[in-house]
PDB file of C-alpha atoms in Angstrom:
ATOM      1  CA  ALA A   1      15.745  11.309  31.538  1.00 44.00           C
ATOM      2  CA  GLY A   2      14.578  11.163  28.857  1.00 46.00           C
ATOM      3  CA  GLY A   3      10.401  12.434  27.934  1.00 48.00           C
ATOM      4  CA  SER A   4       9.350  15.511  26.949  1.00 47.00           C
ATOM      5  CA  GLY A   5      11.898  17.010  30.374  1.00 46.00           C
ATOM      6  CA  GLY A   6      12.506  20.659  30.586  1.00 48.00           C
ATOM      7  CA  GLY A   7      17.167  20.560  30.221  1.00 49.00           C
ATOM      8  CA  GLY A   8      17.357  16.186  30.038  1.00 49.00           C
ATOM      9  CA  GLY A   9      19.804  15.154  26.848  1.00 49.00           C
ATOM     10  CA  GLY A  10      16.845  13.182  25.843  1.00 58.00           C
ATOM     11  CA  GLY A  11      14.584  15.643  25.479  1.00 75.00           C
ATOM     12  CA  TRP A  12      12.474  17.201  22.624  1.00 78.00           C
ATOM     13  CA  LYS A  13      13.686  20.065  22.485  1.00 78.00           C
ATOM     14  CA  ALA A  14      18.092  18.765  22.435  1.00 73.00           C
ATOM     15  CA  LYS A  15      16.799  16.669  19.858  1.00 73.00           C
ATOM     16  CA  LYS A  16      15.328  19.661  17.735  1.00 76.00           C
ATOM     17  CA  ARG A  17      19.026  22.157  18.990  1.00 72.00           C
ATOM     18  CA  ALA A  18      20.853  18.957  17.563  1.00 67.00           C
ATOM     19  CA  ARG A  19      18.548  18.718  14.191  1.00 72.00           C
ATOM     20  CA  GLU A  20      18.783  22.535  13.678  1.00 73.00           C
ATOM     21  CA  THR A  21      22.341  22.395  14.894  1.00 67.00           C
ATOM     22  CA  LYS A  22      23.225  19.051  11.397  1.00 66.00           C
ATOM     23  CA  LEU A  23      20.664  21.979   9.316  1.00 64.00           C
ATOM     24  CA  ARG A  24      22.788  24.717   9.291  1.00 66.00           C
ATOM     25  CA  LEU A  25      26.652  22.797   8.545  1.00 66.00           C
ATOM     26  CA  LYS A  26      28.536  24.617   5.769  1.00 66.00           C
ATOM     27  CA  ASP A  27      28.759  22.932   2.855  1.00 70.00           C
ATOM     28  CA  ALA A  28      26.722  19.565   3.925  1.00 76.00           C
ATOM     29  CA  LEU A  29      24.433  17.531   2.836  1.00 83.00           C
ATOM     30  CA  TRP A  30      20.301  16.603   3.448  1.00 84.00           C
ATOM     31  CA  LEU A  31      18.934  13.325   2.637  1.00 89.00           C
ATOM     32  CA  GLY A  32      15.528  12.592   3.404  1.00 89.00           C
ATOM     33  CA  THR A  33      11.225  12.013   1.639  1.00 89.00           C
ATOM     34  CA  VAL A  34       8.963  15.140   1.365  1.00 90.00           C
ATOM     35  CA  HIS A  35       7.466  14.185   5.234  1.00 89.00           C
ATOM     36  CA  GLN A  36      10.859  15.247   6.587  1.00 90.00           C
ATOM     37  CA  ALA A  37      11.669  17.465   4.709  1.00 91.00           C
ATOM     38  CA  LYS A  38       8.619  19.432   6.016  1.00 90.00           C
ATOM     39  CA  GLY A  39       8.657  22.593   7.587  1.00 91.00           C
ATOM     40  CA  LEU A  40      12.625  23.022   5.808  1.00 91.00           C
ATOM     41  CA  GLU A  41      13.712  25.194   2.924  1.00 92.00           C
ATOM     42  CA  TRP A  42      17.547  25.006   1.364  1.00 90.00           C
ATOM     43  CA  PRO A  43      19.043  26.670  -1.301  1.00 92.00           C
ATOM     44  CA  ALA A  44      18.941  24.285  -3.810  1.00 93.00           C
ATOM     45  CA  VAL A  45      16.793  21.162  -3.827  1.00 94.00           C
ATOM     46  CA  PHE A  46      16.692  18.294  -5.723  1.00 94.00           C
ATOM     47  CA  VAL A  47      13.749  15.829  -6.142  1.00 93.00           C
ATOM     48  CA  VAL A  48      14.614  12.874  -8.664  1.00 91.00           C
ATOM     49  CA  ARG A  49      12.660   9.558  -9.733  1.00 89.00           C
ATOM     50  CA  LEU A  50       9.260  12.477 -10.303  1.00 89.00           C
ATOM     51  CA  ASN A  51       8.091   9.627 -12.639  1.00 88.00           C
ATOM     52  CA  GLU A  52       3.948   9.167 -13.049  1.00 86.00           C
ATOM     53  CA  GLY A  53       3.004   6.751 -11.125  1.00 81.00           C
ATOM     54  CA  GLU A  54       5.896   7.097  -8.482  1.00 82.00           C
ATOM     55  CA  PHE A  55       6.119   9.964  -7.000  1.00 79.00           C
ATOM     56  CA  PRO A  56       4.820  10.724  -4.358  1.00 64.00           C
ATOM     57  CA  LEU A  57       3.177   7.478  -3.883  1.00 68.00           C
ATOM     58  CA  GLY A  58       3.596   5.718  -6.646  1.00 63.00           C
ATOM     59  CA  LEU A  59      -0.072   6.148  -7.506  1.00 57.00           C
ATOM     60  CA  GLY A  60      -0.788   4.404 -10.761  1.00 56.00           C
ATOM     61  CA  ASP A  61       1.167   3.669 -13.465  1.00 52.00           C
ATOM     62  CA  PRO A  62      -0.589   6.068 -16.407  1.00 53.00           C
ATOM     63  CA  ALA A  63       1.434   3.548 -19.934  1.00 53.00           C
ATOM     64  CA  ARG A  64      -0.401   1.046 -17.742  1.00 54.00           C
ATOM     65  CA  GLY A  65      -3.883   2.284 -17.589  1.00 56.00           C
ATOM     66  CA  GLU A  66      -3.212   2.939 -13.474  1.00 56.00           C
ATOM     67  CA  ARG A  67      -4.018   6.731 -14.098  1.00 56.00           C
ATOM     68  CA  VAL A  68      -5.297   7.855 -10.374  1.00 54.00           C
ATOM     69  CA  ASP A  69      -8.239  10.212 -11.781  1.00 58.00           C
ATOM     70  CA  GLU A  70      -8.643  13.391  -9.949  1.00 58.00           C
ATOM     71  CA  ALA A  71     -11.598  13.334  -7.628  1.00 66.00           C
ATOM     72  CA  ASP A  72      -9.746  10.711  -5.970  1.00 72.00           C
ATOM     73  CA  PRO A  73      -9.291  11.679  -2.379  1.00 77.00           C
ATOM     74  CA  ARG A  74      -5.811  10.301  -3.889  1.00 77.00           C
ATOM     75  CA  GLU A  75      -4.963  12.706  -5.786  1.00 80.00           C
ATOM     76  CA  GLU A  76      -4.721  15.388  -3.619  1.00 85.00           C
ATOM     77  CA  GLU A  77      -2.820  13.482  -1.111  1.00 87.00           C
ATOM     78  CA  GLU A  78      -0.208  13.529  -4.947  1.00 86.00           C
ATOM     79  CA  ARG A  79      -1.212  17.262  -5.492  1.00 87.00           C
ATOM     80  CA  ARG A  80      -0.150  18.498  -1.789  1.00 90.00           C
ATOM     81  CA  LEU A  81       3.299  15.678  -0.704  1.00 90.00           C
ATOM     82  CA  ALA A  82       4.225  17.428  -4.118  1.00 90.00           C
ATOM     83  CA  TYR A  83       3.902  21.048  -3.861  1.00 92.00           C
ATOM     84  CA  VAL A  84       6.197  19.754  -0.373  1.00 92.00           C
ATOM     85  CA  ALA A  85       8.674  18.542  -2.660  1.00 92.00           C
ATOM     86  CA  LEU A  86       8.612  21.410  -4.783  1.00 91.00           C
ATOM     87  CA  SER A  87       8.176  24.211  -1.849  1.00 94.00           C
ATOM     88  CA  ARG A  88      11.675  24.413   0.131  1.00 94.00           C
ATOM     89  CA  ALA A  89      13.769  25.200  -2.884  1.00 94.00           C
ATOM     90  CA  GLN A  90      15.249  29.285  -1.723  1.00 94.00           C
ATOM     91  CA  ARG A  91      16.947  29.482  -5.605  1.00 94.00           C
ATOM     92  CA  HIS A  92      17.626  26.832  -7.457  1.00 93.00           C
ATOM     93  CA  LEU A  93      14.725  23.175  -7.653  1.00 93.00           C
ATOM     94  CA  PHE A  94      16.883  21.052  -9.412  1.00 94.00           C
ATOM     95  CA  LEU A  95      13.703  17.233 -10.527  1.00 92.00           C
ATOM     96  CA  SER A  96      14.504  14.211 -12.469  1.00 91.00           C
ATOM     97  CA  TYR A  97      12.418  11.284 -13.877  1.00 89.00           C
ATOM     98  CA  VAL A  98      13.316   8.239 -15.419  1.00 87.00           C
ATOM     99  CA  GLU A  99      12.605   8.873 -19.564  1.00 85.00           C
ATOM    100  CA  HIS A 100      13.927   4.713 -19.952  1.00 80.00           C
ATOM    101  CA  GLU A 101      15.101   2.634 -16.927  1.00 75.00           C
ATOM    102  CA  ASP A 102      16.942  -0.040 -17.704  1.00 74.00           C
ATOM    103  CA  GLY A 103      17.422   0.409 -21.577  1.00 71.00           C
ATOM    104  CA  GLY A 104      13.886  -0.803 -21.730  1.00 71.00           C
ATOM    105  CA  ALA A 105      11.121   0.527 -25.349  1.00 74.00           C
ATOM    106  CA  GLN A 106       8.927   1.693 -22.968  1.00 78.00           C
ATOM    107  CA  ALA A 107       8.993   5.420 -22.037  1.00 81.00           C
ATOM    108  CA  GLN A 108       8.171   6.472 -18.502  1.00 83.00           C
ATOM    109  CA  PRO A 109       5.725   9.838 -18.722  1.00 87.00           C
ATOM    110  CA  ALA A 110       8.016  12.524 -16.125  1.00 87.00           C
ATOM    111  CA  SER A 111       4.817  13.609 -13.485  1.00 88.00           C
ATOM    112  CA  ARG A 112       1.636  14.917 -13.781  1.00 86.00           C
ATOM    113  CA  PHE A 113       4.054  18.401 -11.728  1.00 86.00           C
ATOM    114  CA  VAL A 114       6.520  18.774 -13.721  1.00 86.00           C
ATOM    115  CA  GLY A 115       3.998  19.135 -17.035  1.00 86.00           C
ATOM    116  CA  GLU A 116       1.788  21.847 -14.303  1.00 88.00           C
ATOM    117  CA  LEU A 117       5.064  23.995 -13.519  1.00 88.00           C
ATOM    118  CA  PRO A 118       5.271  27.661 -15.953  1.00 88.00           C
ATOM    119  CA  ARG A 119       7.210  27.133 -18.830  1.00 86.00           C
ATOM    120  CA  ALA A 120       8.916  30.751 -18.177  1.00 87.00           C
ATOM    121  CA  HIS A 121      10.858  29.010 -15.022  1.00 81.00           C
ATOM    122  CA  VAL A 122      11.905  25.587 -16.749  1.00 82.00           C
ATOM    123  CA  LYS A 123      15.242  24.308 -18.668  1.00 83.00           C
ATOM    124  CA  ARG A 124      15.716  20.895 -19.764  1.00 81.00           C
ATOM    125  CA  HIS A 125      18.954  19.398 -20.411  1.00 77.00           C
TER     126      HIS A 125
END
């Protein structure tokens, strides 16, 4: 019946096997959070809404003077989560961010992590 069992259908090993089987399905699409993606990789990864102040932790919008100081420990955690998100791709990494939301006049900058990517590896569309 449950828990840490060595053969029980509800055990963590059975759940892990079921998850791994689902992830191996050909032509499957997996949607999840950065935390859920830790330790996993895919041929192509899409990271959406990679805007400053929103991704990955929503620590503040510099356009409104809400910039987090780089010495802030939250900056380190945000950088670590961004690394996890951006390093899940085996071959192709697609990043998107909103430039103007709902036709608004105020620009919404991409995350600072986009600006830190090597230019030789970035194609802008």
